[in-house]
Amino acid sequence: MKANAPDAAPLEPLVNSIVTTTKQMPGDYDIEYASPWAGAAFQPYILVCPKKKTADGNAVLGQSCHSWHRLSLKLVSISRELTSNARTKTLKAMTCLLDHFSLQTHGFVVYSRTTATLKQEELPKGVDSGFKYTGVCINTSLYLPWLLGQCRAQGVILKRGAVSHIDDLKTMHHSGKPADVLVNASGLLARDLGGVLDKSVVPIRGQTVLVRNEAGPLYNISGTDDGDAEISYLMMRASGGGTVLGGTYDKGNWSQEPDMNIAKRIIKRCVALSPQLANEKGVEGVEIIGHGVGLRPWRKDGIRLETDFDFSTKETLVVHNYGHAGWGYQGSYGCAEYVVELVEGFQKDRNVVDEAKLWRFLHLLSSAIVERSTIP
């Protein structure tokens, strides 16, 4: 699945027979599979969404916040104080802005337990505005296997395989019968998937450093003095998962090898932001576990979350759910709920499901069990 893996891992009993065809799974490390490299922390976003034919991105973010608060995932996530800061000179260069005004623009404040605007004396050097809030940071190395287990426990059939054309999925159900519903959650691979070929999907390269050190409050800053493609953030994972230091936001860069010069700058910036990270020892006090590179699946017109009427027929519904850039984990449950609505409407029109039952499972194409997300 993808940042929308929850599409196939809800908590209600299985109503439909689901097959997930996926190229990568939890435990795999591949440049096409960005999920393991993610931070992954929640933060306010201002999203670009087309005005027609697709769900509103900010609405699905709000739904996701509600869903995450309902889940008891103490093992894989942790509630932390997060601080997001903005530099006026870098805001216009950002694809997804994360300044304090976004708290008011899409209602994030409603879903966070505590929020507060930072005073001038609380801001890091070079920062113009900021806010702090209680959010969630996910340990992806624990969450992805957990999510896979939820799918298996509910009877989802998992298949490894690469698909060249979306029509190929119609004959890939394990029963041998044609599929009623196809959900394309292919992420970055939507560029080359036959029947989709969405060249407006491009990678935004994110480079991180995973360290053993524990951070205090999590930080996120909209830019740096080291170039437009570099940002700064610290995200401590739950259950001994270390701290993710970042990062980069480099659109159109396909490079999968970590740049050690960038890594040094990342560490230097993060230690300056949070000296306690290295026990006041400077960069020499940072214990590196490893370096990571992930490719966020960004789409020029925002997420594509809609029914494809060109490929859908009376027998088969095709739904697209991709283009989540850096907020795949964060928006996963909201996007899944919207996909569910589309599928429920299709099934009710065909009278193939009891209206008293809640549809929860979908036939998913995916670049991986969770396609990506949230290297911020």
Short mmCIF file of C-alpha atoms in Angstrom, two decimals, residues 4-364:
data_model
loop_
_atom_site.label_atom_id
_atom_site.label_comp_id
_atom_site.label_asym_id
_atom_site.label_seq_id
_atom_site.Cartn_x
_atom_site.Cartn_y
_atom_site.Cartn_z
CA ASN A 4 -2.28 4.89 2.42
CA ALA A 5 -1.52 1.52 3.85
CA PRO A 6 -4.38 2.05 6.31
CA ASP A 7 -6.66 1.51 3.30
CA ALA A 8 -6.11 -2.20 3.86
CA ALA A 9 -5.44 -2.28 7.59
CA PRO A 10 -8.54 -1.02 9.39
CA LEU A 11 -9.82 -2.54 12.59
CA GLU A 12 -13.27 -3.68 11.43
CA PRO A 13 -13.89 -7.27 10.23
CA LEU A 14 -13.11 -8.14 6.64
CA VAL A 15 -15.98 -7.45 4.26
CA ASN A 16 -14.20 -7.77 0.93
CA SER A 17 -11.46 -10.00 -0.41
CA ILE A 18 -8.28 -7.98 -0.87
CA VAL A 19 -5.05 -8.58 -2.74
CA THR A 20 -2.16 -6.14 -2.44
CA THR A 21 0.38 -6.29 -5.25
CA THR A 22 3.59 -4.65 -4.09
CA LYS A 23 7.15 -4.37 -5.29
CA GLN A 24 8.64 -3.66 -1.84
CA MET A 25 7.60 -4.66 1.66
CA PRO A 26 8.61 -3.68 5.20
CA GLY A 27 12.18 -4.77 5.76
CA ASP A 28 13.21 -3.79 2.23
CA TYR A 29 15.48 -0.82 1.64
CA ASP A 30 15.14 0.56 -1.86
CA ILE A 31 15.31 4.03 -3.39
CA GLU A 32 11.80 3.46 -4.82
CA TYR A 33 10.47 2.77 -1.31
CA ALA A 34 10.81 5.89 0.80
CA SER A 35 8.77 4.81 3.81
CA PRO A 36 11.59 3.38 5.97
CA TRP A 37 13.59 6.60 5.67
CA ALA A 38 10.85 8.88 6.94
CA GLY A 39 10.98 10.95 10.13
CA ALA A 40 8.03 10.71 10.58
CA ALA A 41 6.45 13.54 12.56
CA PHE A 42 3.16 15.40 12.22
CA GLN A 43 3.21 19.08 11.31
CA PRO A 44 0.86 21.64 9.78
CA TYR A 45 0.95 21.85 6.00
CA ILE A 46 -0.51 24.24 3.48
CA LEU A 47 -1.33 21.98 0.55
CA VAL A 48 -1.71 22.59 -3.16
CA CYS A 49 -4.81 20.80 -4.44
CA PRO A 50 -6.66 21.02 -7.74
CA LYS A 51 -10.04 22.70 -7.51
CA LYS A 52 -11.87 19.93 -9.33
CA LYS A 53 -12.12 16.13 -9.31
CA THR A 54 -10.10 15.45 -6.18
CA ALA A 55 -10.35 15.52 -2.42
CA ASP A 56 -9.23 18.58 -0.48
CA GLY A 57 -5.82 17.81 1.00
CA ASN A 58 -6.36 19.85 4.14
CA ALA A 59 -9.62 18.02 4.83
CA VAL A 60 -7.95 14.62 4.65
CA LEU A 61 -5.18 15.86 6.95
CA GLY A 62 -7.78 16.82 9.51
CA GLN A 63 -9.45 13.41 9.24
CA SER A 64 -6.08 11.73 9.67
CA CYS A 65 -5.37 13.67 12.86
CA HIS A 66 -8.64 12.40 14.32
CA SER A 67 -7.80 8.82 13.32
CA TRP A 68 -4.27 8.90 14.73
CA HIS A 69 -5.60 10.19 18.06
CA ARG A 70 -8.03 7.27 18.19
CA LEU A 71 -5.31 4.67 17.69
CA SER A 72 -3.37 3.22 20.59
CA LEU A 73 0.10 2.92 19.07
CA LYS A 74 2.31 3.53 22.09
CA LEU A 75 4.92 1.10 20.77
CA VAL A 76 5.39 2.70 17.40
CA SER A 77 4.68 6.38 18.05
CA ILE A 78 5.31 8.93 20.73
CA SER A 79 3.60 12.18 21.70
CA ARG A 80 6.23 14.90 21.73
CA GLU A 81 6.53 18.65 21.94
CA LEU A 82 7.35 19.87 18.45
CA THR A 83 8.57 23.30 17.45
CA SER A 84 8.10 24.55 13.89
CA ASN A 85 9.86 27.74 12.85
CA ALA A 86 9.77 29.86 9.71
CA ARG A 87 12.27 32.18 8.07
CA THR A 88 10.63 34.88 5.97
CA LYS A 89 13.33 34.71 3.30
CA THR A 90 12.76 30.99 2.73
CA LEU A 91 8.97 30.71 2.91
CA LYS A 92 8.36 31.58 -0.74
CA ALA A 93 10.74 28.84 -1.84
CA MET A 94 8.93 26.06 0.02
CA THR A 95 6.52 23.73 -1.76
CA CYS A 96 4.63 22.97 1.46
CA LEU A 97 4.79 25.81 3.94
CA LEU A 98 4.97 25.16 7.65
CA ASP A 99 4.63 28.50 9.37
CA HIS A 100 2.39 29.50 12.25
CA PHE A 101 -0.26 30.92 9.94
CA SER A 102 -1.06 27.40 8.77
CA LEU A 103 -2.38 26.65 12.24
CA GLN A 104 -5.29 28.92 11.48
CA THR A 105 -5.70 28.15 7.78
CA HIS A 106 -6.52 24.47 8.01
CA GLY A 107 -7.51 23.91 11.59
CA PHE A 108 -4.49 21.93 12.74
CA VAL A 109 -4.89 23.60 16.13
CA VAL A 110 -8.15 21.67 16.59
CA TYR A 111 -6.36 18.33 16.40
CA SER A 112 -3.24 19.13 18.44
CA ARG A 113 -3.59 18.87 22.20
CA THR A 114 -1.57 22.02 22.88
CA THR A 115 -0.36 24.85 20.68
CA ALA A 116 1.38 28.14 21.39
CA THR A 117 3.05 30.84 19.35
CA LEU A 118 6.70 31.30 20.28
CA LYS A 119 7.88 34.59 21.72
CA GLN A 120 10.70 36.41 19.97
CA GLU A 121 13.21 35.42 22.65
CA GLU A 122 12.28 31.75 22.21
CA LEU A 123 13.13 31.67 18.50
CA PRO A 124 16.40 30.19 17.23
CA LYS A 125 18.87 32.56 15.61
CA GLY A 126 17.80 33.66 12.14
CA VAL A 127 14.17 32.58 12.62
CA ASP A 128 11.31 35.06 12.20
CA SER A 129 8.31 33.20 13.61
CA GLY A 130 7.38 29.89 15.15
CA PHE A 131 4.98 27.84 17.25
CA LYS A 132 5.07 24.76 19.43
CA TYR A 133 2.51 22.00 19.71
CA THR A 134 2.04 18.45 20.91
CA GLY A 135 2.26 16.08 17.98
CA VAL A 136 3.17 12.53 17.00
CA CYS A 137 6.45 11.05 15.81
CA ILE A 138 6.36 7.52 14.37
CA ASN A 139 9.06 4.88 14.62
CA THR A 140 8.78 3.63 11.06
CA SER A 141 10.89 0.53 11.68
CA LEU A 142 8.20 -0.67 14.12
CA TYR A 143 5.13 0.84 12.49
CA LEU A 144 5.57 -0.71 9.04
CA PRO A 145 5.77 -4.34 10.28
CA TRP A 146 2.86 -3.62 12.64
CA LEU A 147 0.78 -2.34 9.74
CA LEU A 148 1.70 -5.37 7.65
CA GLY A 149 0.57 -7.58 10.52
CA GLN A 150 -2.76 -5.76 10.68
CA CYS A 151 -3.31 -6.48 7.00
CA ARG A 152 -2.47 -10.15 7.41
CA ALA A 153 -4.65 -10.50 10.51
CA GLN A 154 -7.60 -9.22 8.50
CA GLY A 155 -7.03 -11.69 5.68
CA VAL A 156 -5.37 -9.44 3.12
CA ILE A 157 -3.42 -11.44 0.53
CA LEU A 158 0.03 -10.01 -0.22
CA LYS A 159 1.81 -10.54 -3.52
CA ARG A 160 5.20 -9.35 -4.66
CA GLY A 161 5.32 -8.15 -8.21
CA ALA A 162 5.99 -5.30 -10.59
CA VAL A 163 3.07 -4.09 -12.69
CA SER A 164 3.63 -2.39 -16.04
CA HIS A 165 0.02 -1.35 -16.76
CA ILE A 166 -2.86 -0.68 -14.40
CA ASP A 167 -5.10 -3.00 -16.44
CA ASP A 168 -2.85 -5.91 -15.44
CA LEU A 169 -4.29 -5.71 -11.94
CA LYS A 170 -7.72 -6.77 -13.10
CA THR A 171 -6.53 -10.37 -13.39
CA MET A 172 -4.28 -10.53 -10.34
CA HIS A 173 -6.84 -11.44 -7.68
CA HIS A 174 -5.95 -14.75 -6.06
CA SER A 175 -9.41 -16.17 -6.79
CA GLY A 176 -8.82 -15.89 -10.52
CA LYS A 177 -11.89 -13.68 -10.85
CA PRO A 178 -11.68 -10.13 -12.27
CA ALA A 179 -11.18 -7.47 -9.60
CA ASP A 180 -14.12 -5.21 -8.78
CA VAL A 181 -11.95 -2.38 -7.45
CA LEU A 182 -8.41 -1.25 -8.28
CA VAL A 183 -6.65 1.31 -6.09
CA ASN A 184 -3.51 2.84 -7.51
CA ALA A 185 -1.28 3.88 -4.62
CA SER A 186 1.91 3.67 -6.62
CA GLY A 187 3.52 6.88 -5.44
CA LEU A 188 6.54 7.90 -7.49
CA LEU A 189 6.02 4.91 -9.79
CA ALA A 190 2.85 6.55 -11.15
CA ARG A 191 5.21 8.30 -13.59
CA ASP A 192 5.83 5.07 -15.48
CA LEU A 193 2.72 2.99 -14.80
CA GLY A 194 0.90 2.26 -18.06
CA GLY A 195 -2.57 3.78 -18.10
CA VAL A 196 -1.42 6.51 -15.71
CA LEU A 197 1.95 7.86 -16.95
CA ASP A 198 1.69 10.91 -14.72
CA LYS A 199 4.88 12.83 -15.49
CA SER A 200 3.83 15.60 -13.12
CA VAL A 201 4.99 13.28 -10.32
CA VAL A 202 8.63 13.99 -9.53
CA PRO A 203 10.90 13.10 -6.62
CA ILE A 204 11.81 15.47 -3.84
CA ARG A 205 15.01 14.01 -2.45
CA GLY A 206 15.32 13.85 1.30
CA GLN A 207 18.62 13.04 3.01
CA THR A 208 18.78 12.22 6.71
CA VAL A 209 21.16 11.05 9.40
CA LEU A 210 19.93 8.55 12.01
CA VAL A 211 21.75 8.91 15.35
CA ARG A 212 21.65 7.19 18.74
CA ASN A 213 21.40 10.47 20.62
CA GLU A 214 18.11 11.49 22.18
CA ALA A 215 16.69 14.91 21.39
CA GLY A 216 14.60 17.23 23.51
CA PRO A 217 11.70 18.98 21.75
CA LEU A 218 11.51 18.16 18.06
CA TYR A 219 12.47 21.00 15.74
CA ASN A 220 11.52 21.91 12.20
CA ILE A 221 12.74 25.03 10.37
CA SER A 222 11.63 26.11 6.92
CA GLY A 223 15.08 26.79 5.49
CA THR A 224 18.79 27.28 6.05
CA ASP A 225 21.67 29.43 4.87
CA ASP A 226 23.15 26.37 3.15
CA GLY A 227 20.99 26.59 0.03
CA ASP A 228 17.34 26.40 -1.03
CA ALA A 229 17.32 22.58 -1.03
CA GLU A 230 18.33 22.22 2.64
CA ILE A 231 16.11 22.38 5.73
CA SER A 232 16.59 21.54 9.40
CA TYR A 233 14.68 19.13 11.64
CA LEU A 234 15.16 16.74 14.55
CA MET A 235 12.72 13.88 15.21
CA MET A 236 13.19 11.38 18.02
CA ARG A 237 11.49 8.04 17.37
CA ALA A 238 9.63 6.00 19.97
CA SER A 239 10.94 2.85 21.65
CA GLY A 240 14.65 3.36 21.17
CA GLY A 241 14.40 4.18 17.48
CA GLY A 242 17.04 6.89 17.64
CA THR A 243 16.72 10.44 16.36
CA VAL A 244 16.36 11.42 12.71
CA LEU A 245 18.32 14.53 11.71
CA GLY A 246 17.49 16.30 8.49
CA GLY A 247 17.53 17.27 5.91
CA THR A 248 17.00 18.20 2.29
CA TYR A 249 14.01 19.06 0.10
CA ASP A 250 15.58 18.76 -3.33
CA LYS A 251 12.99 18.62 -6.11
CA GLY A 252 13.91 16.64 -9.22
CA ASN A 253 17.00 15.03 -7.68
CA TRP A 254 17.03 11.24 -8.22
CA SER A 255 20.38 10.57 -6.53
CA GLN A 256 20.19 7.65 -4.11
CA GLU A 257 23.64 8.01 -2.55
CA PRO A 258 24.07 10.08 0.63
CA ASP A 259 26.17 13.19 0.17
CA MET A 260 28.61 13.28 3.10
CA ASN A 261 29.09 17.03 2.83
CA ILE A 262 25.35 17.50 3.21
CA ALA A 263 25.37 15.05 6.13
CA LYS A 264 28.00 17.12 7.93
CA ARG A 265 25.95 20.28 7.46
CA ILE A 266 22.82 18.52 8.73
CA ILE A 267 24.57 17.42 11.92
CA LYS A 268 26.11 20.84 12.47
CA ARG A 269 22.75 22.62 12.11
CA CYS A 270 20.91 20.18 14.37
CA VAL A 271 23.50 20.40 17.14
CA ALA A 272 23.28 24.19 16.95
CA LEU A 273 19.50 23.97 17.28
CA SER A 274 19.59 21.46 20.13
CA PRO A 275 22.95 21.36 22.00
CA GLN A 276 21.53 18.77 24.43
CA LEU A 277 21.33 16.36 21.49
CA ALA A 278 25.11 15.86 21.78
CA ASN A 279 25.33 16.40 25.55
CA GLU A 280 26.89 19.81 24.95
CA LYS A 281 29.87 18.13 23.21
CA GLY A 282 29.23 19.60 19.76
CA VAL A 283 29.24 17.53 16.59
CA GLU A 284 31.79 15.15 18.13
CA GLY A 285 29.11 14.04 20.59
CA VAL A 286 26.81 12.71 17.85
CA GLU A 287 26.76 8.90 17.43
CA ILE A 288 25.75 8.03 13.88
CA ILE A 289 23.75 4.86 13.18
CA GLY A 290 23.46 5.43 9.46
CA HIS A 291 22.62 7.71 6.55
CA GLY A 292 19.40 7.64 4.56
CA VAL A 293 18.01 8.92 1.29
CA GLY A 294 14.34 8.81 0.32
CA LEU A 295 12.44 10.20 -2.64
CA ARG A 296 9.19 11.93 -1.72
CA PRO A 297 6.52 11.44 -4.44
CA TRP A 298 5.56 15.05 -5.13
CA ARG A 299 2.90 15.94 -7.70
CA LYS A 300 2.63 19.33 -9.35
CA ASP A 301 -1.14 19.64 -8.88
CA GLY A 302 -1.20 18.08 -5.42
CA ILE A 303 -2.51 14.67 -4.44
CA ARG A 304 -4.51 12.68 -6.95
CA LEU A 305 -7.30 11.21 -4.86
CA GLU A 306 -10.21 10.46 -7.15
CA THR A 307 -12.11 8.00 -9.31
CA ASP A 308 -10.61 7.54 -12.77
CA PHE A 309 -13.65 7.70 -15.04
CA ASP A 310 -11.54 7.03 -18.14
CA PHE A 311 -10.54 3.56 -16.92
CA SER A 312 -13.48 2.68 -14.66
CA THR A 313 -16.26 0.51 -16.07
CA LYS A 314 -19.54 -0.87 -14.73
CA GLU A 315 -17.59 -3.92 -13.60
CA THR A 316 -14.40 -2.34 -12.26
CA LEU A 317 -13.79 0.86 -10.30
CA VAL A 318 -10.36 2.51 -10.57
CA VAL A 319 -9.34 4.90 -7.78
CA HIS A 320 -6.08 6.84 -7.62
CA ASN A 321 -4.36 7.76 -4.37
CA TYR A 322 -0.86 9.14 -4.92
CA GLY A 323 1.22 12.31 -4.96
CA HIS A 324 1.51 12.86 -1.20
CA ALA A 325 5.03 14.32 -1.23
CA GLY A 326 6.23 14.53 2.38
CA TRP A 327 3.00 13.96 4.29
CA GLY A 328 2.13 10.36 3.46
CA TYR A 329 2.11 9.00 7.00
CA GLN A 330 0.39 12.09 8.31
CA GLY A 331 -2.41 12.00 5.75
CA SER A 332 -2.74 8.24 5.42
CA TYR A 333 -5.92 7.65 7.39
CA GLY A 334 -7.73 10.66 5.95
CA CYS A 335 -6.89 9.57 2.42
CA ALA A 336 -7.97 6.01 3.23
CA GLU A 337 -11.33 7.25 4.52
CA TYR A 338 -11.90 9.16 1.30
CA VAL A 339 -11.03 6.12 -0.81
CA VAL A 340 -13.47 4.12 1.29
CA GLU A 341 -16.22 6.64 0.50
CA LEU A 342 -15.58 6.32 -3.23
CA VAL A 343 -15.63 2.53 -3.09
CA GLU A 344 -18.70 2.38 -0.87
CA GLY A 345 -20.62 4.51 -3.35
CA PHE A 346 -19.58 2.24 -6.21
CA GLN A 347 -20.54 -0.92 -4.34
CA LYS A 348 -23.87 0.40 -3.18
CA ASP A 349 -24.74 1.38 -6.74
CA ARG A 350 -24.03 -2.22 -7.76
CA ASN A 351 -25.81 -3.65 -4.70
CA VAL A 352 -22.85 -5.88 -3.92
CA VAL A 353 -22.52 -5.05 -0.23
CA ASP A 354 -24.97 -4.85 2.64
CA GLU A 355 -25.46 -1.16 3.47
CA ALA A 356 -25.30 -2.01 7.18
CA LYS A 357 -21.71 -3.15 6.78
CA LEU A 358 -18.80 -0.73 6.56
CA TRP A 359 -16.45 -1.36 3.64
CA ARG A 360 -12.88 -1.32 4.78
CA PHE A 361 -10.66 -3.28 2.42
CA LEU A 362 -9.44 -2.44 -1.05
CA HIS A 363 -7.46 -4.08 -3.82
CA LEU A 364 -4.30 -2.00 -3.80
#
